[in-house]
Short mmCIF file of N, CA and C in Angstrom, two decimals:
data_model
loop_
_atom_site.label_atom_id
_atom_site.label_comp_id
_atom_site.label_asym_id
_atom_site.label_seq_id
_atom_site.Cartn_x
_atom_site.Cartn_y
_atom_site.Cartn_z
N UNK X 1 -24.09 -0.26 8.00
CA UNK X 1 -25.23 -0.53 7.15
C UNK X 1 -26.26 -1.40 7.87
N UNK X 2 -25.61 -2.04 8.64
CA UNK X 2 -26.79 -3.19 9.54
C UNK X 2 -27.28 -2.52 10.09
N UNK X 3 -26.74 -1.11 10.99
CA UNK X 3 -27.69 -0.21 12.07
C UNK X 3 -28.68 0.16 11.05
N UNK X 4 -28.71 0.72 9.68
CA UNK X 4 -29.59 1.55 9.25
C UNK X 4 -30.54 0.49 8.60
N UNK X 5 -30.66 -0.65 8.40
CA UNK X 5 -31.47 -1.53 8.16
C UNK X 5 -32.74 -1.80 8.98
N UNK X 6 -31.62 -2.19 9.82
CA UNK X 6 -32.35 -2.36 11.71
C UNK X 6 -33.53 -1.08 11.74
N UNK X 7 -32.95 0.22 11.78
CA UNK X 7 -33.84 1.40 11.99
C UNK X 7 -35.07 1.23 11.04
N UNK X 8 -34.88 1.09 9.94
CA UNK X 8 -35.85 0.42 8.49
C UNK X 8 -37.36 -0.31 8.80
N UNK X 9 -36.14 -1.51 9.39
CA UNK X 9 -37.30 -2.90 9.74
C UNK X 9 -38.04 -2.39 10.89
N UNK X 10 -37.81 -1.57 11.62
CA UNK X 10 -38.57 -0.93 13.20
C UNK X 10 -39.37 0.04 12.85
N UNK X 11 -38.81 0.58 11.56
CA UNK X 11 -40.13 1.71 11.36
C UNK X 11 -40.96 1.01 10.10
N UNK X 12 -40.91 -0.06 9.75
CA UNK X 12 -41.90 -0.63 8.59
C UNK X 12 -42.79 -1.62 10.07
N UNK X 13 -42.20 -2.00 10.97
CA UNK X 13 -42.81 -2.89 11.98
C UNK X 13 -43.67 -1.47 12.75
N UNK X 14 -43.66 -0.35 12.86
CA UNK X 14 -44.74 0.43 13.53
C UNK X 14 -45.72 1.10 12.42
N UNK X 15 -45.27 0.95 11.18
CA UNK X 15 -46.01 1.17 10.11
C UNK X 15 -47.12 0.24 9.59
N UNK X 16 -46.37 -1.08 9.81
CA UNK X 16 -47.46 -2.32 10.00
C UNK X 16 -48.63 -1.78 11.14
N UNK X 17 -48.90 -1.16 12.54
CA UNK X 17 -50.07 -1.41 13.48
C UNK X 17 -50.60 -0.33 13.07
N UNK X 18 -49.80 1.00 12.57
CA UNK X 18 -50.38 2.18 12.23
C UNK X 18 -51.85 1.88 11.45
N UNK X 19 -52.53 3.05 11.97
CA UNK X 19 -53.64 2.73 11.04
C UNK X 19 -54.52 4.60 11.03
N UNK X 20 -53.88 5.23 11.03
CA UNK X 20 -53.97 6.80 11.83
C UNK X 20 -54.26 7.46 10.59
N UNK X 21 -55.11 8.40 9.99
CA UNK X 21 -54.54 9.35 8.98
C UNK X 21 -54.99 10.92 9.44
N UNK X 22 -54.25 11.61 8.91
CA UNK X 22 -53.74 13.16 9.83
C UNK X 22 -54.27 13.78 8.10
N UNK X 23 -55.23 14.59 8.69
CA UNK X 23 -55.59 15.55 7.88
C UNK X 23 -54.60 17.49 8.00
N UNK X 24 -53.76 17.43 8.50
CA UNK X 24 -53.07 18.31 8.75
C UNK X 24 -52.31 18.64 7.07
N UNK X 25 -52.24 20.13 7.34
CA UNK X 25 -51.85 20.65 6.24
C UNK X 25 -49.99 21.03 6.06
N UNK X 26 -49.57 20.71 7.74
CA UNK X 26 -47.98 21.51 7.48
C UNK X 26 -47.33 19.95 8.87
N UNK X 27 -46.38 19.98 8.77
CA UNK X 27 -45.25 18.94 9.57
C UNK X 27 -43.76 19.65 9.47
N UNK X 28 -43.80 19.13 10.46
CA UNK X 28 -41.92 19.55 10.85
C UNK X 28 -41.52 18.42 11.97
N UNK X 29 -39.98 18.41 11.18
CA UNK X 29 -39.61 17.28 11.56
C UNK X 29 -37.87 17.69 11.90
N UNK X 30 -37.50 15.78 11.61
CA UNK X 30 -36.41 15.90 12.00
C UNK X 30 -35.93 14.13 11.38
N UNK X 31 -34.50 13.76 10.75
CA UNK X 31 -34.23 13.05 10.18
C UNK X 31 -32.82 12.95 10.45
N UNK X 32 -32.38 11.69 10.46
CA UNK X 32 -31.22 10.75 10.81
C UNK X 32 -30.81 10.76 9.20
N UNK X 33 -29.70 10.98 8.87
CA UNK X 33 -29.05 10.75 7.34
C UNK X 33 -27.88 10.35 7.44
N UNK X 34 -27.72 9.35 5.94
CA UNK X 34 -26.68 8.71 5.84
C UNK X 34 -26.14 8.91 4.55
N UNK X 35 -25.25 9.92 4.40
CA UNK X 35 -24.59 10.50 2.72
C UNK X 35 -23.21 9.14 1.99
N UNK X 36 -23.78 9.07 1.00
CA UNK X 36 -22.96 8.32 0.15
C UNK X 36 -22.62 9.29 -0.67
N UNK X 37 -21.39 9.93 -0.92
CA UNK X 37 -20.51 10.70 -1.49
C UNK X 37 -20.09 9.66 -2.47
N UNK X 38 -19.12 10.43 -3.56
CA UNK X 38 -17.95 9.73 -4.41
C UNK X 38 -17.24 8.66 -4.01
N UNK X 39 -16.26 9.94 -2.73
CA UNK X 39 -15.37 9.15 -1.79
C UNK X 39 -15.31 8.54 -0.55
N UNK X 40 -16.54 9.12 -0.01
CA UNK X 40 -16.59 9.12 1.46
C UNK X 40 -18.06 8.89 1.75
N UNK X 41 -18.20 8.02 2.72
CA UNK X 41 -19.30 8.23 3.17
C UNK X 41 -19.64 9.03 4.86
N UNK X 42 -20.47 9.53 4.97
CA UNK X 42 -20.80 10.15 6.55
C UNK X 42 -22.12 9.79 6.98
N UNK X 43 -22.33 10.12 8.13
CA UNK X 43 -23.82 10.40 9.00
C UNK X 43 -24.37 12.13 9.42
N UNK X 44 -25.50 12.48 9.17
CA UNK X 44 -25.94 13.61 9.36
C UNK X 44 -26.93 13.77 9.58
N UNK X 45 -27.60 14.79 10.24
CA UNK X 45 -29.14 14.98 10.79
C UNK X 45 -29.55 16.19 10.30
N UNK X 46 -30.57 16.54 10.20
CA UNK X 46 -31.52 17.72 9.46
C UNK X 46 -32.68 17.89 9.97
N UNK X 47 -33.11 18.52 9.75
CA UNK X 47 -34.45 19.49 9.95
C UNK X 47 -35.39 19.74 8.97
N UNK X 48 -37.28 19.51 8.59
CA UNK X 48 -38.06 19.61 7.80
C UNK X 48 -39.29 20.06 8.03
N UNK X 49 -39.48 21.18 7.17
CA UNK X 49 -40.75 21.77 7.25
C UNK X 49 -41.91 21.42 5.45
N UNK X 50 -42.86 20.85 6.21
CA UNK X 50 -43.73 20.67 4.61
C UNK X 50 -44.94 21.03 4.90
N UNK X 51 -45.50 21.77 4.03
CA UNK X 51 -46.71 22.65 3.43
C UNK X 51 -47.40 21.60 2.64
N UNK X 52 -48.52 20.84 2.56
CA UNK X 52 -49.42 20.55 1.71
C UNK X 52 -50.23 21.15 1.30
N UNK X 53 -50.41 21.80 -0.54
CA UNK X 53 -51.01 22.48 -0.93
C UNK X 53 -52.69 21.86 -1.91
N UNK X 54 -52.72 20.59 -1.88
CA UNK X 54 -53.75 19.68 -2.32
C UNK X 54 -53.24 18.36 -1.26
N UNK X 55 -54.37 17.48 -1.53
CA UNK X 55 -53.95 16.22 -0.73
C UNK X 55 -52.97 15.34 -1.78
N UNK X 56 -52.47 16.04 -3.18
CA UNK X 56 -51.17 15.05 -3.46
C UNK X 56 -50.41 15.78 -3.49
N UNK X 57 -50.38 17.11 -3.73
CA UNK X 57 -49.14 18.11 -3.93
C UNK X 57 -48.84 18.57 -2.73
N UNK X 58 -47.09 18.60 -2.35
CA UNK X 58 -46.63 18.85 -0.93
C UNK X 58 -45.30 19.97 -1.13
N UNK X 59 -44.78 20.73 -0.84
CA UNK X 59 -43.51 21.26 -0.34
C UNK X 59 -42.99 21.16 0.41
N UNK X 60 -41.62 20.64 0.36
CA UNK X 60 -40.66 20.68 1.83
C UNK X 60 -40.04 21.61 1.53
N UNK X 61 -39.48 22.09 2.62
CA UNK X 61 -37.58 22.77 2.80
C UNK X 61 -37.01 22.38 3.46
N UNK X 62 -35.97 21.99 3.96
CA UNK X 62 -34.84 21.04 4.61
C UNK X 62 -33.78 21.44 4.95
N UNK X 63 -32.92 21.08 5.62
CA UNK X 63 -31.86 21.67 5.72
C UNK X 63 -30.66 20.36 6.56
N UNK X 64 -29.78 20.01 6.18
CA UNK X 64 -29.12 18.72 6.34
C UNK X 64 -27.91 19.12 6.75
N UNK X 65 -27.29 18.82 7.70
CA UNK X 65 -25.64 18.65 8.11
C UNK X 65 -25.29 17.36 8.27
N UNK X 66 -23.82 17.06 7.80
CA UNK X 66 -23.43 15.92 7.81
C UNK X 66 -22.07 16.10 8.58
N UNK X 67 -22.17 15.00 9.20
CA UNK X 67 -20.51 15.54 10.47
C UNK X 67 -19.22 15.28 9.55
N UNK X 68 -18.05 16.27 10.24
CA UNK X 68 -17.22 15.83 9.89
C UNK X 68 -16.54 14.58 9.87
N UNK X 69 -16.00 13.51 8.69
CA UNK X 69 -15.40 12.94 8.68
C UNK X 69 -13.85 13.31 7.47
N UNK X 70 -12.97 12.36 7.69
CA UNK X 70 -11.75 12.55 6.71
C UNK X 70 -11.55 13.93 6.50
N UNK X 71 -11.54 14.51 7.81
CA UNK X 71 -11.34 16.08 7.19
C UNK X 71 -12.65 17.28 6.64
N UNK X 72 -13.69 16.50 6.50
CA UNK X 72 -14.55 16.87 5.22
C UNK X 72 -15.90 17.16 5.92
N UNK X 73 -16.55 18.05 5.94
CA UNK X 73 -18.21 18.54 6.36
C UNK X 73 -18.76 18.84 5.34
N UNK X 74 -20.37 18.34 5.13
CA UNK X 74 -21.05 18.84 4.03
C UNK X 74 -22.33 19.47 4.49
N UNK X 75 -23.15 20.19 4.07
CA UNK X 75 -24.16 20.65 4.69
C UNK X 75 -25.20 21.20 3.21
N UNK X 76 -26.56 20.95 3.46
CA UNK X 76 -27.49 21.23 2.46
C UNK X 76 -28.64 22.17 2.50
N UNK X 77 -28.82 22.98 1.87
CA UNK X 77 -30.56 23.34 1.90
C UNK X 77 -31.31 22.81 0.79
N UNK X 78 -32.21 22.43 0.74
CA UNK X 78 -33.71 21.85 -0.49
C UNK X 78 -34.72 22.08 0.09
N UNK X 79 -35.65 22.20 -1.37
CA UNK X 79 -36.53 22.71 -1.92
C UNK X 79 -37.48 22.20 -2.70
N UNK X 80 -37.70 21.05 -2.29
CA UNK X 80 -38.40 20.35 -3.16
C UNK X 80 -39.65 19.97 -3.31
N UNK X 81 -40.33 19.28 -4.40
CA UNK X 81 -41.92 19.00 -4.58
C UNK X 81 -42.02 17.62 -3.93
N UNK X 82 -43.03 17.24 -3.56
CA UNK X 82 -43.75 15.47 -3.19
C UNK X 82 -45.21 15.24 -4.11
N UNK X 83 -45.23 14.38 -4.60
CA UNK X 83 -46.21 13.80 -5.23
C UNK X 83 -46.84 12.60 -4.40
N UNK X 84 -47.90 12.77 -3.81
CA UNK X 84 -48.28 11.68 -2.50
C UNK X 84 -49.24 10.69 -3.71
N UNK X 85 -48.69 9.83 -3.25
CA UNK X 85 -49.81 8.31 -3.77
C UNK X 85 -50.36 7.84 -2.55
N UNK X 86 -51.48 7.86 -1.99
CA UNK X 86 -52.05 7.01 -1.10
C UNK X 86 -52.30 5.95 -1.52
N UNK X 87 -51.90 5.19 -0.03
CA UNK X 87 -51.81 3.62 -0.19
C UNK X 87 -52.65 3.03 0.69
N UNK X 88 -53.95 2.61 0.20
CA UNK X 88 -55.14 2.11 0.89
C UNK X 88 -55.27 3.51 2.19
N UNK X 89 -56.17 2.72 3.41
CA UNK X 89 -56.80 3.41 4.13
C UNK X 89 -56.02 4.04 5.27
N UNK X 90 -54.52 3.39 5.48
CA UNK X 90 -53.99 3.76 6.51
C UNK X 90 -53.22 4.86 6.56
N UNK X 91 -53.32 5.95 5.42
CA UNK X 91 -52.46 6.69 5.84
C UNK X 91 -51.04 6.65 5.09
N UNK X 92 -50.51 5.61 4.97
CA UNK X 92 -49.43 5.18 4.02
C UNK X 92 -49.52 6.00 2.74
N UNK X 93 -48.44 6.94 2.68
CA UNK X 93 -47.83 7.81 1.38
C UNK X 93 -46.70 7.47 0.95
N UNK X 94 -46.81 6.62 -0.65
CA UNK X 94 -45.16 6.98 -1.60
C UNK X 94 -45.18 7.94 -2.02
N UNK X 95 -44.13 8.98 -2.01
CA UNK X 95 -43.77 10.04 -2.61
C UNK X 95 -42.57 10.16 -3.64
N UNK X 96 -42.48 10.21 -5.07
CA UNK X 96 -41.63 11.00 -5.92
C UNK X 96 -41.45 12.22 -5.31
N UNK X 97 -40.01 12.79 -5.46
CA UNK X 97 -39.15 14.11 -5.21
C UNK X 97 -38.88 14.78 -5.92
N UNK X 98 -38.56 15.95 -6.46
CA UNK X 98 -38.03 16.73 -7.36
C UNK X 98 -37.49 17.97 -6.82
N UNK X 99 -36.44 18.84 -7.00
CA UNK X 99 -36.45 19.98 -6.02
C UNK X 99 -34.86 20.68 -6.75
N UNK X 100 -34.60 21.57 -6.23
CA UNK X 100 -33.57 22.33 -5.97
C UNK X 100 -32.64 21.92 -4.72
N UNK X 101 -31.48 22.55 -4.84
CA UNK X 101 -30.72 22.41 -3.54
C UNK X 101 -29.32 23.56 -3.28
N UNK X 102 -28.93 23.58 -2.55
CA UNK X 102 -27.68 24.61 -2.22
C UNK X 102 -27.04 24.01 -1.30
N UNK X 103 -25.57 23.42 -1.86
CA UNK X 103 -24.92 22.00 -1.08
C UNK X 103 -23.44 22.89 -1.14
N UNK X 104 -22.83 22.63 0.23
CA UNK X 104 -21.62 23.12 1.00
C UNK X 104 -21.02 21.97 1.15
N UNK X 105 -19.13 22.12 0.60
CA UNK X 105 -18.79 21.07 1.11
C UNK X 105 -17.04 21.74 1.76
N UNK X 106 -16.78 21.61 3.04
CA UNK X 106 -15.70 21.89 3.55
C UNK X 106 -14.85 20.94 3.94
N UNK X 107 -13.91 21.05 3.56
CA UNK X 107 -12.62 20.53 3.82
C UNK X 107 -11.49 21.23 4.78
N UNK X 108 -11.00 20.95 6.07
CA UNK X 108 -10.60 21.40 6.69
C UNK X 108 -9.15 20.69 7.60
N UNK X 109 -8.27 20.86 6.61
CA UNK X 109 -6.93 20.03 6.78
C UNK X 109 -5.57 20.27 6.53
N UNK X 110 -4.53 19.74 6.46
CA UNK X 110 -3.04 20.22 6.02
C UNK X 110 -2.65 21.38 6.03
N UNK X 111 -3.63 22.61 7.40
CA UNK X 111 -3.09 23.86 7.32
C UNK X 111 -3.92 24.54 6.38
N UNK X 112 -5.13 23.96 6.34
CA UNK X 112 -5.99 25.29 5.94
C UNK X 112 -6.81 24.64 5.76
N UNK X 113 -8.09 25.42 4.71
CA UNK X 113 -9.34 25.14 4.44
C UNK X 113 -9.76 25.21 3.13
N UNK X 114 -10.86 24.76 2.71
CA UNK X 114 -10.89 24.91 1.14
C UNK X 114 -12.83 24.26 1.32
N UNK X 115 -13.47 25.53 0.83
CA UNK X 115 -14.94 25.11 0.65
C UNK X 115 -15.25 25.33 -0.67
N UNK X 116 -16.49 24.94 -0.71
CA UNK X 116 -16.99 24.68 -2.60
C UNK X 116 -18.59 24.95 -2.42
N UNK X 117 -19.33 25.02 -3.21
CA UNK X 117 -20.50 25.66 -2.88
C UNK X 117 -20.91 25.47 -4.36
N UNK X 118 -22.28 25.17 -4.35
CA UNK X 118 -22.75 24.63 -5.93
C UNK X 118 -24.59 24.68 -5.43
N UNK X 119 -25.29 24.96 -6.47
CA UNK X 119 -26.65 24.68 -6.31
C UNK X 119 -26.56 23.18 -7.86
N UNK X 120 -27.80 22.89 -7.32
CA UNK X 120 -27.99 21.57 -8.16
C UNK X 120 -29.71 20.85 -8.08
N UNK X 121 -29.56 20.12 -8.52
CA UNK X 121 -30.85 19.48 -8.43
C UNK X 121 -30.92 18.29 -7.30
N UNK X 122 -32.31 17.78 -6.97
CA UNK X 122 -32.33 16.81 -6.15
C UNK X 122 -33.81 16.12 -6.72
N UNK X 123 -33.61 14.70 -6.52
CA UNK X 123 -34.29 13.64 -6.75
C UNK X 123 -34.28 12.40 -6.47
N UNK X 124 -35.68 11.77 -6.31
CA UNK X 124 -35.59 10.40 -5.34
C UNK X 124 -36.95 10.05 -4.90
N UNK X 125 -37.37 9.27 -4.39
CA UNK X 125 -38.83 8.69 -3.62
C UNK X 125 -38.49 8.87 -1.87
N UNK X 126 -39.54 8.53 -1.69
CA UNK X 126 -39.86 8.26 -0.15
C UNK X 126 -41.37 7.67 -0.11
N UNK X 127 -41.19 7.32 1.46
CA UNK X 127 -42.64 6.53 1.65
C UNK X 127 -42.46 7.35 3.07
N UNK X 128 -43.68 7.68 3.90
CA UNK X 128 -44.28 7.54 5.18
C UNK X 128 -45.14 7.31 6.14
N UNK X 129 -45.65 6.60 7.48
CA UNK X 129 -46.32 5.95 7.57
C UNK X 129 -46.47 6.82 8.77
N UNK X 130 -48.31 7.12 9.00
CA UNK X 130 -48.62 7.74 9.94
C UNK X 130 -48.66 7.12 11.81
N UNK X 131 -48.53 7.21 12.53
CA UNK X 131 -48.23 6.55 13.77
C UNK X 131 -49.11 7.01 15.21
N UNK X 132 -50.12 8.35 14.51
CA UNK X 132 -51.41 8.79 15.05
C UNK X 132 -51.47 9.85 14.33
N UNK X 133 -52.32 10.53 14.78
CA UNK X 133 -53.40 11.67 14.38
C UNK X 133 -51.77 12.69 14.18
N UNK X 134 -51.28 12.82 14.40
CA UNK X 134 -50.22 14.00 15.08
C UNK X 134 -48.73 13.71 14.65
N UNK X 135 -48.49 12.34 14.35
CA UNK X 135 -47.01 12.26 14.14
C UNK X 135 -46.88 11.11 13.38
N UNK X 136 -45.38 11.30 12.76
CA UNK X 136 -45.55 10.45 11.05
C UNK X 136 -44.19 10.14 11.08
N UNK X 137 -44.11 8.59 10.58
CA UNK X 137 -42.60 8.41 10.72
C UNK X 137 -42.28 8.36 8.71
N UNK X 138 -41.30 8.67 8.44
CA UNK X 138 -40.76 8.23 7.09
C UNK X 138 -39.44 8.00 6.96
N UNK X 139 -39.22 7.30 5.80
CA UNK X 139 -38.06 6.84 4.60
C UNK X 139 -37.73 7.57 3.57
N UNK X 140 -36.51 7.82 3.17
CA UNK X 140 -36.56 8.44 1.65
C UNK X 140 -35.31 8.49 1.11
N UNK X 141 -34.92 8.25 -0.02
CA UNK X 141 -33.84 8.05 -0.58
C UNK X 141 -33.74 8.66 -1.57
N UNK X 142 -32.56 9.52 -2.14
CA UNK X 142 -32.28 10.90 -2.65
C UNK X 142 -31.25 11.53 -3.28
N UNK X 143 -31.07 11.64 -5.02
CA UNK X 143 -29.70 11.65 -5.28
C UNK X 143 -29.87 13.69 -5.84
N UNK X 144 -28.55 14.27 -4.82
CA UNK X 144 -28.33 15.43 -5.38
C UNK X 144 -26.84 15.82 -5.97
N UNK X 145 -27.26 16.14 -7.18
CA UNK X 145 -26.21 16.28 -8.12
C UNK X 145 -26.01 17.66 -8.35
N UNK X 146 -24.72 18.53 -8.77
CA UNK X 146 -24.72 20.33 -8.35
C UNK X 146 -24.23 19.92 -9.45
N UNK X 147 -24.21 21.24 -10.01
CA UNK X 147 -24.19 22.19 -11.24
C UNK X 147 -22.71 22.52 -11.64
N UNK X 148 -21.90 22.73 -10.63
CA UNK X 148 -20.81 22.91 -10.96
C UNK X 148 -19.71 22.11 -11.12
N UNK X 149 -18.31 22.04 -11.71
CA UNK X 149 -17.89 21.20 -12.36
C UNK X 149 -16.52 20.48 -10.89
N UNK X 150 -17.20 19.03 -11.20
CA UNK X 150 -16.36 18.38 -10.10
C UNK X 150 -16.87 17.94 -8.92
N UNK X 151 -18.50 18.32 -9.15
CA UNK X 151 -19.68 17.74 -8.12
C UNK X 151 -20.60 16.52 -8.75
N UNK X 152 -20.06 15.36 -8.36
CA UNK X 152 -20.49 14.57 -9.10
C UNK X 152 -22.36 14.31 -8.09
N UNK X 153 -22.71 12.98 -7.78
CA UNK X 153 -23.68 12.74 -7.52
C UNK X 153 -23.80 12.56 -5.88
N UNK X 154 -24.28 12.92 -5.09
CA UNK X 154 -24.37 12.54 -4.13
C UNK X 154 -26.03 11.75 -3.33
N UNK X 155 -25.84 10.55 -2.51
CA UNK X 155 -26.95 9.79 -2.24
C UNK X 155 -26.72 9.91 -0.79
N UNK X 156 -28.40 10.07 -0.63
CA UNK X 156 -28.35 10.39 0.68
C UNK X 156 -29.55 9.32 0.93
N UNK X 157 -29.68 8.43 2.40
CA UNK X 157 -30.38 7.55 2.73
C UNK X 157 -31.35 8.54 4.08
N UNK X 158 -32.51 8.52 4.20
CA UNK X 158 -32.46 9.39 5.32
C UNK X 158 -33.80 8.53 6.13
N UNK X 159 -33.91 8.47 7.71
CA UNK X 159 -35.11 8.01 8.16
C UNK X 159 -35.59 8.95 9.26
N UNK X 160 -36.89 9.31 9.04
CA UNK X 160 -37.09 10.71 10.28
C UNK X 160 -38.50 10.80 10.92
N UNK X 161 -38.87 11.57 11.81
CA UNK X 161 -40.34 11.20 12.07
C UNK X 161 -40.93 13.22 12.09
N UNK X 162 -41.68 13.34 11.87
CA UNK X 162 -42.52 14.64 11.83
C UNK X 162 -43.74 15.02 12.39
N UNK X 163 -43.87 15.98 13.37
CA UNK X 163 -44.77 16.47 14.06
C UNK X 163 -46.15 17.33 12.79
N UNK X 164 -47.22 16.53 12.80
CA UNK X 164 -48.43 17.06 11.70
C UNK X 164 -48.83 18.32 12.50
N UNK X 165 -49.30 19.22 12.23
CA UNK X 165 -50.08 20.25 12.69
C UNK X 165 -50.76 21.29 11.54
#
């Protein structure tokens, strides 16, 4: 938990000199994640593509793997909306989340395997802070909960940076 703090305070400290704003309509990226499960927690990295369709309305799609630990791999796709609040002149966006998702979870132990598969909802904020014309670092924190019975809530912490174009 101290590493992912650390990562936090380094990207609010380049968010502090930032002063950049990117009129670009689409970004793709890439994000460091940290899943808080029920039982378990892991680390995982993902991939993001977002479409801005007004300057507050945004679409991502995503796609998240989380490594195996205790036996256990999880992996995600989402779909979700952003609601951008600009924050003064620099570029600085909070975003509300809302979205869909399609969440995999494998277990792979004691002589076999056993996967589960559920769509569900996802929800949460984020903030991100532009770092030039071209590239954008963000935060965002994110609870996805599935549909089917025995998938309770899952929180995901994530910090990533994205190429504007």
């Amino acid at each position: 938990m101290k590493k992912v703090m650390l990562v936090l305070a380094v990207i609010l400290g380049f968010a502090a000199s930032a002063n950049a704003q990117t009129d670009s309509k689409m970004a793709a990226g890439i994000n460091l994640n940290l899943g808080l499960g029920d039982s378990y927690t892991n680390y995982g990295i993902g991939a993001k593509y977002q479409y801005a369709f007004t300057d507050h309305w945004r679409g991502e799609a995503d796609f998240n793997y989380f490594f195996k630990k205790d036996h256990t791999s999880f992996w995600d796709i989402d779909l979700n909306a952003q609601y951008l609040f600009h924050l003064g002149n620099g570029g600085v966006n909070l975003y509300p989340l809302a979205g869909l998702g399609f969440y995999n979870n494998k277990f792979d132990g004691w002589g076999g395997s056993v996967s589960d598969n559920s769509l569900g909802v996802n929800y949460g904020v984020g903030v991100e802070f532009p770092l030039c014309d071209s590239f954008k670092l963000n935060a965002e924190f994110k609870g996805q909960s599935g549909f089917s019975s025995g998938w309770g809530t899952r929180w995901i912490l994530s910090v990533g940076a994205a190429y504007c174009f």
